[in-house]
């Protein structure tokens, strides 16, 4: 009877337990220690190796609001690191939500950057892979105006951009398509280095690209963002959310183990009953 | 004529895009840029076309008072508010109130709804994984064990319980998973190449709506 019940726990019970476990650390973070993964160090070291005098980084804001919980902390942490180092950033979006999320990053950066000189939000270009290709071919002329309506010619930062080779690094924050495959297909050989911040569910798919060196670095999901925040010494929303995610994982693991233990013993009972 | 012209267009466009990848020729390069720009325009146009389609379908639903028609009213209303405010604020960058209104719509209407829909998946995943991950066979046990180890390897709290969880999780991800993913990627690429070739040569005409 109990074994049967443990194998068929009502989904409302699972939802309630999960909700309580997720809400707790969000209201009062626990501060579970976080070790830094190799991939996050790679991203950090890559940005540390850039030269503030000559290097410009393109931030592709290709994530949707739906996936922002996973990717936005990465974008904020990387932008903060770049701003702290005085490296110029050009934000471009190939998904419609991108420019608004880029504005959120700009609001967080605040006085660390001067808009138009250190950073620009070019806006959104529709067209998926074709749009990616167009920007790679003509980065200086694809957007006549930025997201805020300023003429591109009036922005000092854009005077440094003539071809895609003027970017030293592209960091693509993405939740789907267009994403890493579109960039890797369209970037010219010898072009800028490509790094990505992706949603956790996509991590298994991109591992071969990291292994082959096509990705210069990778930030995996919320954990990547949280680790990056710790690395730059500015724990933020990513680190706070990691407690909730961590406990959420444990709840799921516990339910799976309970279900399987009950399943195992019910099978044993069945067998001994037959004898 | 009805079949030949679209097939010829597909062949010429595909041939130009493919050739310019291997041959550096200024004329072909210009043609490629032009075709790519057309691609961008056509995609942008398709967004408008989709909006008209949504409007047509949901207007009919409202007119016929079909079930859920009130949701269609909400959809059309929201779509128009976003379009009008978005276009107005885009073309009047000096009007700060319009820009603020668009920003508020995005931050306090669109974002919470969108994030909520996505966040609900966590609850479904919890319930579904509890029901689906059962040690019913050797393969299922293998899958279950790998899933648990990767999950535990990704949770900092599990690391506090046993510091080898991340090591095992990363090994599964970096070695076992990468090997499989690489095989899948190569298979998909070969399949994609074969399909592209069939489309270019006109053997596969499904994209033209002929169903052949």
CSV table of C-alpha atoms in Angstrom, one decimal:
chain,number,residue,atom,x,y,z
A,1,UNK,CA,0.0,0.0,0.0
A,2,UNK,CA,2.7,2.5,1.1
A,3,UNK,CA,5.0,1.3,-1.7
A,4,UNK,CA,2.2,1.9,-4.2
A,5,UNK,CA,1.6,5.4,-2.8
A,6,UNK,CA,5.3,6.3,-2.9
A,7,UNK,CA,5.4,5.4,-6.6
A,8,UNK,CA,2.4,7.6,-7.4
A,9,UNK,CA,2.9,10.7,-5.3
A,10,UNK,CA,0.3,13.3,-6.4
A,11,UNK,CA,1.8,15.9,-8.7
A,12,UNK,CA,0.3,18.7,-6.5
A,13,UNK,CA,2.4,17.4,-3.6
A,14,UNK,CA,5.6,17.6,-5.8
A,15,UNK,CA,4.6,21.1,-7.0
A,16,UNK,CA,4.0,22.4,-3.5
A,17,UNK,CA,7.3,20.9,-2.1
A,18,UNK,CA,9.2,22.4,-5.1
A,19,UNK,CA,7.6,25.8,-4.7
A,20,UNK,CA,8.4,26.0,-1.0
A,21,UNK,CA,12.0,24.9,-1.6
A,22,UNK,CA,12.5,27.4,-4.4
A,23,UNK,CA,10.9,30.3,-2.6
A,24,UNK,CA,12.8,29.9,0.7
A,25,UNK,CA,16.3,30.7,-0.6
A,26,UNK,CA,14.9,33.4,-2.9
A,27,UNK,CA,13.5,35.2,0.1
A,28,UNK,CA,16.6,34.5,2.3
A,29,UNK,CA,19.6,33.3,0.4
A,30,UNK,CA,21.6,30.5,2.1
A,31,UNK,CA,25.0,31.2,0.4
A,32,UNK,CA,25.9,27.6,-0.5
A,33,UNK,CA,29.6,27.7,-1.5
A,34,UNK,CA,30.2,27.7,-5.2
A,35,UNK,CA,33.3,26.2,-6.9
A,36,UNK,CA,34.3,27.7,-10.2
A,37,UNK,CA,34.3,25.4,-13.3
A,38,UNK,CA,37.1,25.4,-15.8
A,39,UNK,CA,34.8,26.8,-18.6
A,40,UNK,CA,34.0,29.9,-16.5
A,41,UNK,CA,37.7,30.5,-15.8
A,42,UNK,CA,38.3,30.3,-19.6
A,43,UNK,CA,35.8,33.1,-20.2
A,44,UNK,CA,37.3,35.2,-17.4
A,45,UNK,CA,40.9,34.7,-18.6
A,46,UNK,CA,39.8,35.4,-22.2
A,47,UNK,CA,38.4,38.8,-21.1
A,48,UNK,CA,41.4,39.5,-18.9
A,49,UNK,CA,43.6,38.9,-21.9
A,50,UNK,CA,42.0,41.7,-23.9
A,51,UNK,CA,43.6,45.1,-24.4
A,52,UNK,CA,41.4,48.0,-23.4
A,53,UNK,CA,43.3,50.3,-25.8
A,54,UNK,CA,42.6,48.3,-29.0
A,55,UNK,CA,40.0,45.6,-28.4
A,56,UNK,CA,36.3,45.9,-29.0
A,57,UNK,CA,33.9,43.1,-28.0
A,58,UNK,CA,30.6,42.4,-29.7
A,59,UNK,CA,27.9,41.2,-27.3
A,60,UNK,CA,25.1,39.4,-29.2
A,61,UNK,CA,22.0,39.6,-27.0
A,62,UNK,CA,20.3,36.7,-28.5
A,63,UNK,CA,18.2,35.5,-25.5
A,64,UNK,CA,14.5,35.8,-24.8
A,65,UNK,CA,12.8,37.0,-21.7
A,66,UNK,CA,11.7,33.4,-21.1
A,67,UNK,CA,15.3,32.2,-20.8
A,68,UNK,CA,16.6,35.4,-19.2
A,69,UNK,CA,16.6,33.8,-15.7
A,70,UNK,CA,19.4,31.5,-17.0
A,71,UNK,CA,21.3,33.8,-19.3
A,72,UNK,CA,20.8,37.4,-18.1
A,73,UNK,CA,23.1,37.1,-15.0
A,74,UNK,CA,25.8,35.9,-17.4
A,75,UNK,CA,25.3,38.9,-19.7
A,76,UNK,CA,25.4,41.3,-16.7
A,77,UNK,CA,28.5,39.8,-15.1
A,78,UNK,CA,30.4,39.7,-18.4
A,79,UNK,CA,29.4,43.3,-19.2
A,80,UNK,CA,30.5,44.4,-15.8
A,81,UNK,CA,33.8,42.7,-16.2
A,82,UNK,CA,34.4,44.4,-19.6
A,83,UNK,CA,33.3,47.8,-18.3
A,84,UNK,CA,35.6,47.4,-15.2
A,85,UNK,CA,38.5,46.8,-17.6
A,86,UNK,CA,37.5,49.7,-19.9
A,87,UNK,CA,36.9,47.5,-22.9
A,88,UNK,CA,34.4,48.8,-25.5
A,89,UNK,CA,31.2,46.9,-26.2
A,90,UNK,CA,28.8,46.8,-29.2
A,91,UNK,CA,25.5,45.1,-28.3
A,92,UNK,CA,23.5,43.6,-31.2
A,93,UNK,CA,20.4,41.4,-31.1
A,94,UNK,CA,19.0,38.9,-33.6
A,95,UNK,CA,16.0,38.0,-31.4
A,96,UNK,CA,13.3,40.6,-30.7
A,97,UNK,CA,13.7,40.7,-26.9
A,98,UNK,CA,17.4,41.4,-27.2
A,99,UNK,CA,17.5,45.2,-27.3
A,100,UNK,CA,15.3,45.6,-24.3
A,101,UNK,CA,17.4,43.2,-22.3
A,102,UNK,CA,20.5,45.0,-23.5
A,103,UNK,CA,18.9,48.2,-22.0
A,104,UNK,CA,18.5,46.4,-18.7
A,105,UNK,CA,22.3,45.5,-18.8
A,106,UNK,CA,23.0,49.2,-19.6
A,107,UNK,CA,20.9,50.4,-16.6
A,108,UNK,CA,22.9,48.0,-14.3
A,109,UNK,CA,26.2,49.3,-15.7
A,110,UNK,CA,25.2,52.9,-15.0
A,111,UNK,CA,28.1,55.2,-14.6
A,112,UNK,CA,30.7,52.6,-15.4
A,113,UNK,CA,30.3,53.3,-19.1
A,114,UNK,CA,29.6,56.3,-21.3
A,115,UNK,CA,26.9,55.5,-23.9
A,116,UNK,CA,28.1,56.0,-27.4
A,117,UNK,CA,31.8,56.0,-26.4
A,118,UNK,CA,32.3,52.8,-24.4
A,119,UNK,CA,29.1,51.0,-25.4
A,120,UNK,CA,26.2,51.0,-27.8
A,121,UNK,CA,23.0,49.1,-28.2
A,122,UNK,CA,22.4,48.7,-31.9
A,123,UNK,CA,19.0,47.1,-31.7
A,124,UNK,CA,17.4,44.1,-33.4
A,125,UNK,CA,17.7,42.8,-36.9
A,126,UNK,CA,15.2,40.2,-38.0
A,127,UNK,CA,16.2,37.4,-40.5
A,128,UNK,CA,17.8,34.7,-38.3
A,129,UNK,CA,21.0,33.4,-39.9
A,130,UNK,CA,20.6,35.8,-42.9
A,131,UNK,CA,20.7,38.7,-40.4
A,132,UNK,CA,23.7,37.3,-38.7
A,133,UNK,CA,25.4,37.0,-42.1
A,134,UNK,CA,24.5,40.5,-43.0
A,135,UNK,CA,25.9,42.0,-39.8
A,136,UNK,CA,29.1,39.9,-40.2
A,137,UNK,CA,29.5,41.2,-43.8
A,138,UNK,CA,28.6,44.9,-43.1
A,139,UNK,CA,28.8,45.7,-39.4
A,140,UNK,CA,29.3,49.4,-40.0
A,141,UNK,CA,26.2,50.0,-42.2
A,142,UNK,CA,23.7,47.3,-41.2
A,143,UNK,CA,22.1,49.5,-38.5
A,144,UNK,CA,21.7,53.1,-39.7
A,145,UNK,CA,20.5,54.0,-36.2
A,146,UNK,CA,21.0,52.5,-32.7
A,147,UNK,CA,18.1,51.2,-30.5
A,148,UNK,CA,17.8,54.7,-28.9
A,149,UNK,CA,17.4,56.4,-32.3
A,150,UNK,CA,20.8,58.0,-32.5
A,151,UNK,CA,22.4,58.1,-36.0
A,152,UNK,CA,25.3,55.5,-36.1
A,153,UNK,CA,27.6,58.2,-37.5
A,154,UNK,CA,27.1,60.3,-34.3
A,155,UNK,CA,28.5,57.5,-32.1
A,156,UNK,CA,32.3,57.6,-31.5
A,157,UNK,CA,32.5,53.9,-30.8
A,158,UNK,CA,31.2,53.0,-34.2
A,159,UNK,CA,34.0,54.9,-36.0
A,160,UNK,CA,36.2,52.1,-34.9
A,161,UNK,CA,34.1,49.4,-36.6
A,162,UNK,CA,34.6,48.9,-40.4
A,163,UNK,CA,34.6,45.1,-40.7
A,164,UNK,CA,33.9,42.1,-38.5
A,165,UNK,CA,37.6,41.8,-38.0
A,166,UNK,CA,37.5,45.0,-35.9
A,167,UNK,CA,35.9,42.9,-33.1
A,168,UNK,CA,38.4,40.9,-31.1
A,169,UNK,CA,35.8,38.8,-29.5
A,170,UNK,CA,32.1,37.9,-29.9
A,171,UNK,CA,30.2,36.8,-26.8
A,172,UNK,CA,26.9,35.4,-27.8
A,173,UNK,CA,24.3,35.2,-25.1
A,174,UNK,CA,21.6,32.9,-26.5
A,175,UNK,CA,18.6,30.8,-25.7
A,176,UNK,CA,18.0,29.2,-29.1
A,177,UNK,CA,18.0,30.3,-32.7
A,178,UNK,CA,19.8,32.3,-34.0
A,179,UNK,CA,22.6,31.0,-31.9
A,180,UNK,CA,26.0,29.3,-31.9
A,181,UNK,CA,25.4,27.3,-35.1
A,182,UNK,CA,24.5,30.3,-37.1
A,183,UNK,CA,27.5,32.2,-36.0
A,184,UNK,CA,29.9,29.3,-36.4
A,185,UNK,CA,28.6,28.8,-40.0
A,186,UNK,CA,28.9,32.4,-41.0
A,187,UNK,CA,32.0,33.8,-39.2
A,188,UNK,CA,34.9,34.0,-41.6
A,189,UNK,CA,38.1,32.0,-41.0
A,190,UNK,CA,40.6,34.1,-39.0
A,191,UNK,CA,37.7,36.3,-37.7
A,192,UNK,CA,37.1,37.3,-34.1
A,193,UNK,CA,37.1,34.7,-31.4
A,194,UNK,CA,33.7,33.3,-30.5
A,195,UNK,CA,32.5,32.6,-27.0
A,196,UNK,CA,29.0,31.9,-25.7
A,197,UNK,CA,26.7,32.1,-22.7
A,198,UNK,CA,23.9,29.6,-23.1
A,199,UNK,CA,20.9,28.1,-21.3
A,200,UNK,CA,21.7,25.0,-19.2
A,201,UNK,CA,19.6,22.6,-21.4
A,202,UNK,CA,21.9,23.4,-24.4
A,203,UNK,CA,25.1,22.6,-22.6
A,204,UNK,CA,25.3,18.9,-23.7
A,205,UNK,CA,24.8,20.0,-27.4
A,206,UNK,CA,27.7,22.6,-27.4
A,207,UNK,CA,30.3,20.5,-25.6
A,208,UNK,CA,31.9,19.2,-28.9
A,209,UNK,CA,32.3,22.8,-30.1
A,210,UNK,CA,34.1,23.8,-27.0
A,211,UNK,CA,36.3,20.7,-27.2
A,212,UNK,CA,37.2,21.4,-30.8
A,213,UNK,CA,38.2,25.0,-30.0
A,214,UNK,CA,35.4,26.6,-32.1
A,215,UNK,CA,34.2,28.1,-28.8
A,216,UNK,CA,36.9,30.1,-27.2
A,217,UNK,CA,35.0,30.0,-23.9
A,218,UNK,CA,31.6,29.0,-22.6
A,219,UNK,CA,29.3,30.1,-19.7
A,220,UNK,CA,26.9,27.3,-18.9
A,221,UNK,CA,23.5,28.5,-17.7
A,222,UNK,CA,22.7,30.2,-14.4
A,223,UNK,CA,25.6,28.4,-12.7
A,224,UNK,CA,28.0,30.0,-15.2
A,225,UNK,CA,26.6,33.4,-14.5
A,226,UNK,CA,26.8,32.8,-10.7
A,227,UNK,CA,30.4,31.6,-11.0
A,228,UNK,CA,31.3,34.6,-13.1
A,229,UNK,CA,29.8,37.0,-10.5
A,230,UNK,CA,32.0,35.3,-7.8
A,231,UNK,CA,35.1,35.6,-10.1
A,232,UNK,CA,34.7,39.3,-10.6
A,233,UNK,CA,33.9,39.8,-6.9
A,234,UNK,CA,30.4,41.1,-7.5
A,235,UNK,CA,27.9,38.4,-6.4
A,236,UNK,CA,24.5,39.3,-7.8
A,237,UNK,CA,21.2,37.8,-8.8
A,238,UNK,CA,22.9,34.7,-10.4
A,239,UNK,CA,24.6,33.7,-7.1
A,240,UNK,CA,21.4,34.4,-5.2
A,241,UNK,CA,19.4,32.2,-7.5
A,242,UNK,CA,21.9,29.3,-7.4
A,243,UNK,CA,20.7,28.4,-3.9
A,244,UNK,CA,17.2,28.0,-5.1
A,245,UNK,CA,18.3,26.0,-8.2
A,246,UNK,CA,20.6,23.8,-6.1
A,247,UNK,CA,17.9,22.9,-3.6
A,248,UNK,CA,15.4,22.4,-6.5
A,249,UNK,CA,17.8,19.8,-8.0
A,250,UNK,CA,18.0,18.1,-4.7
A,251,UNK,CA,14.2,17.9,-4.4
A,252,UNK,CA,13.9,16.3,-7.9
A,253,UNK,CA,16.7,13.9,-7.0
A,254,UNK,CA,15.0,13.0,-3.7
A,255,UNK,CA,11.6,12.3,-5.4
A,256,UNK,CA,13.3,10.2,-8.1
A,257,UNK,CA,15.2,8.1,-5.5
A,258,UNK,CA,12.0,7.7,-3.4
A,259,UNK,CA,10.0,6.5,-6.4
A,260,UNK,CA,12.7,4.0,-7.4
A,261,UNK,CA,13.2,2.6,-3.9
A,262,UNK,CA,9.5,2.1,-3.7
A,263,UNK,CA,9.5,0.5,-7.2
A,264,UNK,CA,12.4,-1.8,-6.2
A,265,UNK,CA,10.8,-3.1,-3.1
A,266,UNK,CA,7.3,-3.5,-4.7
A,267,UNK,CA,9.0,-5.7,-7.4
A,268,UNK,CA,10.7,-7.7,-4.6
A,269,UNK,CA,7.3,-8.2,-2.8
A,270,UNK,CA,5.7,-9.2,-6.1
A,271,UNK,CA,8.4,-11.8,-6.7
A,272,UNK,CA,8.3,-13.3,-3.1
A,273,UNK,CA,4.4,-13.3,-3.4
A,274,UNK,CA,4.7,-15.5,-6.6
A,275,UNK,CA,6.9,-18.0,-4.8
B,1,UNK,CA,6.0,26.9,-65.7
B,2,UNK,CA,4.3,26.7,-62.3
B,3,UNK,CA,6.8,24.2,-61.1
B,4,UNK,CA,9.8,25.1,-63.2
B,5,UNK,CA,10.2,28.8,-62.3
B,6,UNK,CA,10.3,28.2,-58.5
B,7,UNK,CA,12.6,25.3,-58.9
B,8,UNK,CA,14.9,27.4,-61.1
B,9,UNK,CA,14.9,30.2,-58.5
B,10,UNK,CA,15.8,27.7,-55.7
B,11,UNK,CA,18.6,26.3,-57.9
B,12,UNK,CA,20.1,29.6,-58.9
B,13,UNK,CA,20.0,31.1,-55.3
B,14,UNK,CA,21.3,28.0,-53.8
B,15,UNK,CA,24.1,27.7,-56.4
B,16,UNK,CA,25.2,31.3,-55.9
B,17,UNK,CA,25.3,31.0,-52.1
B,18,UNK,CA,27.1,27.7,-52.3
B,19,UNK,CA,29.6,28.8,-55.0
B,20,UNK,CA,30.7,32.0,-53.2
B,21,UNK,CA,31.7,30.0,-50.2
B,22,UNK,CA,34.4,28.3,-52.3
B,23,UNK,CA,35.2,30.8,-55.1
B,24,UNK,CA,36.2,34.5,-54.5
B,25,UNK,CA,34.6,36.4,-57.3
B,26,UNK,CA,33.4,40.1,-56.9
B,27,UNK,CA,30.3,39.7,-59.1
B,28,UNK,CA,29.3,36.5,-57.3
B,29,UNK,CA,30.1,38.2,-54.0
B,30,UNK,CA,27.8,41.1,-54.8
B,31,UNK,CA,25.0,38.7,-55.9
B,32,UNK,CA,25.4,36.8,-52.6
B,33,UNK,CA,25.2,40.0,-50.6
B,34,UNK,CA,22.1,41.1,-52.6
B,35,UNK,CA,20.4,37.7,-52.1
B,36,UNK,CA,21.2,37.7,-48.4
B,37,UNK,CA,19.7,41.2,-48.0
B,38,UNK,CA,16.6,40.0,-49.8
B,39,UNK,CA,16.5,37.1,-47.3
B,40,UNK,CA,16.6,39.6,-44.4
B,41,UNK,CA,13.8,41.6,-46.0
B,42,UNK,CA,11.6,38.6,-46.7
B,43,UNK,CA,12.0,37.4,-43.1
B,44,UNK,CA,11.0,40.8,-41.8
B,45,UNK,CA,8.1,40.8,-44.1
B,46,UNK,CA,7.0,37.4,-42.9
B,47,UNK,CA,6.6,38.8,-39.4
B,48,UNK,CA,4.1,41.3,-40.8
B,49,UNK,CA,2.4,38.5,-42.7
B,50,UNK,CA,2.2,36.4,-39.6
B,51,UNK,CA,0.6,39.4,-37.7
B,52,UNK,CA,-2.0,39.7,-40.5
B,53,UNK,CA,-2.7,36.0,-40.3
B,54,UNK,CA,-3.1,36.1,-36.5
B,55,UNK,CA,-5.5,39.1,-36.9
B,56,UNK,CA,-7.5,37.2,-39.5
B,57,UNK,CA,-7.9,34.0,-37.5
B,58,UNK,CA,-8.7,35.7,-34.2
B,59,UNK,CA,-11.1,38.2,-35.7
B,60,UNK,CA,-13.1,35.3,-37.1
B,61,UNK,CA,-13.1,33.6,-33.7
B,62,UNK,CA,-14.4,36.8,-32.1
B,63,UNK,CA,-17.0,37.4,-34.8
B,64,UNK,CA,-18.3,33.8,-34.5
B,65,UNK,CA,-18.1,33.9,-30.6
B,66,UNK,CA,-16.2,30.6,-30.7
B,67,UNK,CA,-15.0,29.2,-27.4
B,68,UNK,CA,-12.1,31.2,-25.9
B,69,UNK,CA,-13.0,34.3,-28.0
B,70,UNK,CA,-12.3,36.6,-25.0
B,71,UNK,CA,-8.6,35.4,-25.2
B,72,UNK,CA,-8.6,36.4,-28.9
B,73,UNK,CA,-9.8,39.9,-27.9
B,74,UNK,CA,-6.9,40.1,-25.3
B,75,UNK,CA,-4.4,38.9,-27.9
B,76,UNK,CA,-5.5,41.4,-30.6
B,77,UNK,CA,-5.7,44.3,-28.1
B,78,UNK,CA,-2.3,43.6,-26.7
B,79,UNK,CA,-0.8,43.2,-30.2
B,80,UNK,CA,-2.1,46.5,-31.3
B,81,UNK,CA,-1.0,48.3,-28.1
B,82,UNK,CA,2.5,46.9,-28.6
B,83,UNK,CA,2.6,47.8,-32.3
B,84,UNK,CA,1.3,51.3,-31.9
B,85,UNK,CA,3.5,52.2,-28.9
B,86,UNK,CA,6.5,50.5,-30.4
B,87,UNK,CA,6.3,52.2,-33.8
B,88,UNK,CA,5.5,55.6,-32.2
B,89,UNK,CA,8.4,55.4,-29.7
B,90,UNK,CA,10.8,54.2,-32.4
B,91,UNK,CA,10.0,57.1,-34.7
B,92,UNK,CA,9.8,59.7,-31.9
B,93,UNK,CA,13.0,59.1,-29.9
B,94,UNK,CA,12.7,62.5,-28.2
B,95,UNK,CA,9.3,61.6,-26.7
B,96,UNK,CA,10.5,60.1,-23.4
B,97,UNK,CA,7.0,59.3,-22.2
B,98,UNK,CA,6.4,57.0,-25.2
B,99,UNK,CA,9.7,55.2,-24.7
B,100,UNK,CA,9.0,54.8,-21.0
B,101,UNK,CA,5.5,53.4,-21.8
B,102,UNK,CA,7.0,50.8,-24.2
B,103,UNK,CA,9.7,49.9,-21.6
B,104,UNK,CA,7.0,49.5,-18.9
B,105,UNK,CA,4.9,47.3,-21.2
B,106,UNK,CA,8.0,45.1,-21.8
B,107,UNK,CA,9.1,45.0,-18.2
B,108,UNK,CA,5.8,44.8,-16.4
B,109,UNK,CA,3.5,43.0,-18.8
B,110,UNK,CA,5.4,40.9,-21.4
B,111,UNK,CA,8.4,39.9,-19.2
B,112,UNK,CA,6.5,38.5,-16.2
B,113,UNK,CA,4.1,36.6,-18.4
B,114,UNK,CA,6.8,35.1,-20.6
B,115,UNK,CA,9.0,34.2,-17.7
B,116,UNK,CA,6.1,32.6,-15.8
B,117,UNK,CA,5.3,30.4,-18.8
B,118,UNK,CA,8.9,29.2,-18.9
B,119,UNK,CA,9.3,28.9,-15.1
B,120,UNK,CA,6.3,26.5,-15.0
B,121,UNK,CA,8.3,24.0,-17.0
B,122,UNK,CA,10.4,23.4,-13.8
B,123,UNK,CA,7.3,22.0,-12.1
B,124,UNK,CA,6.4,19.8,-15.0
B,125,UNK,CA,10.0,18.6,-15.3
B,126,UNK,CA,10.1,17.7,-11.5
B,127,UNK,CA,6.8,15.7,-11.8
B,128,UNK,CA,7.7,14.1,-15.2
B,129,UNK,CA,11.2,13.0,-14.1
B,130,UNK,CA,9.8,11.5,-10.9
B,131,UNK,CA,7.4,9.4,-13.0
B,132,UNK,CA,9.6,8.6,-15.9
B,133,UNK,CA,12.9,7.8,-14.3
B,134,UNK,CA,12.3,4.2,-13.1
B,135,UNK,CA,14.8,1.3,-13.1
B,136,UNK,CA,12.6,-0.8,-15.4
B,137,UNK,CA,15.4,-2.1,-17.5
B,138,UNK,CA,19.2,-2.0,-17.7
B,139,UNK,CA,19.1,0.9,-20.2
B,140,UNK,CA,16.7,2.9,-18.1
B,141,UNK,CA,18.9,2.3,-15.0
B,142,UNK,CA,21.9,3.6,-17.0
B,143,UNK,CA,20.0,6.7,-18.1
B,144,UNK,CA,18.7,7.3,-14.6
B,145,UNK,CA,22.1,7.0,-13.0
B,146,UNK,CA,23.7,9.3,-15.6
B,147,UNK,CA,20.9,11.9,-15.1
B,148,UNK,CA,21.2,11.9,-11.4
B,149,UNK,CA,25.0,12.2,-11.4
B,150,UNK,CA,24.9,15.1,-13.9
B,151,UNK,CA,22.2,16.8,-11.9
B,152,UNK,CA,24.1,16.3,-8.6
B,153,UNK,CA,27.3,17.4,-10.3
B,154,UNK,CA,25.6,20.7,-11.2
B,155,UNK,CA,24.2,21.4,-7.8
B,156,UNK,CA,26.6,23.1,-5.4
B,157,UNK,CA,24.8,21.6,-2.4
B,158,UNK,CA,25.6,18.1,-3.6
B,159,UNK,CA,29.3,19.1,-3.8
B,160,UNK,CA,29.1,19.8,-0.1
B,161,UNK,CA,27.9,16.3,0.5
B,162,UNK,CA,30.5,14.5,-1.7
B,163,UNK,CA,33.2,16.5,-3.6
B,164,UNK,CA,33.4,13.9,-6.4
B,165,UNK,CA,29.9,14.6,-7.7
B,166,UNK,CA,31.2,17.5,-10.0
B,167,UNK,CA,34.1,15.3,-11.2
B,168,UNK,CA,31.8,12.5,-12.2
B,169,UNK,CA,29.2,14.9,-13.6
B,170,UNK,CA,31.8,16.7,-15.7
B,171,UNK,CA,33.3,13.5,-16.9
B,172,UNK,CA,29.9,12.3,-18.1
B,173,UNK,CA,29.3,15.7,-19.8
B,174,UNK,CA,32.8,16.1,-21.3
B,175,UNK,CA,33.6,12.6,-22.4
B,176,UNK,CA,30.5,10.4,-22.7
B,177,UNK,CA,28.2,13.1,-23.9
B,178,UNK,CA,30.7,14.8,-26.2
B,179,UNK,CA,31.4,11.6,-28.0
B,180,UNK,CA,27.7,10.9,-28.6
B,181,UNK,CA,27.0,14.6,-29.5
B,182,UNK,CA,29.8,14.6,-32.0
B,183,UNK,CA,28.4,11.5,-33.7
B,184,UNK,CA,25.0,13.0,-33.9
B,185,UNK,CA,26.3,16.3,-35.2
B,186,UNK,CA,28.2,14.6,-38.0
B,187,UNK,CA,25.1,12.5,-38.9
B,188,UNK,CA,22.9,15.6,-38.9
B,189,UNK,CA,25.5,17.4,-41.1
B,190,UNK,CA,25.6,14.6,-43.7
B,191,UNK,CA,21.8,14.4,-43.7
B,192,UNK,CA,21.5,18.1,-44.1
B,193,UNK,CA,23.9,18.1,-47.0
B,194,UNK,CA,22.0,15.3,-48.7
B,195,UNK,CA,18.7,17.0,-48.2
B,196,UNK,CA,20.0,20.4,-49.4
B,197,UNK,CA,21.4,18.7,-52.5
B,198,UNK,CA,18.0,17.1,-53.2
B,199,UNK,CA,16.3,20.5,-52.8
B,200,UNK,CA,18.8,22.3,-55.0
B,201,UNK,CA,18.5,19.7,-57.8
B,202,UNK,CA,14.7,19.7,-57.5
B,203,UNK,CA,14.3,16.1,-56.3
B,204,UNK,CA,12.7,17.2,-53.1
B,205,UNK,CA,9.8,19.6,-53.7
B,206,UNK,CA,8.0,19.6,-50.3
B,207,UNK,CA,9.0,23.2,-49.6
B,208,UNK,CA,7.1,24.3,-52.7
B,209,UNK,CA,3.9,22.8,-51.4
B,210,UNK,CA,3.6,20.1,-54.0
B,211,UNK,CA,4.0,17.3,-51.5
B,212,UNK,CA,6.2,15.3,-53.8
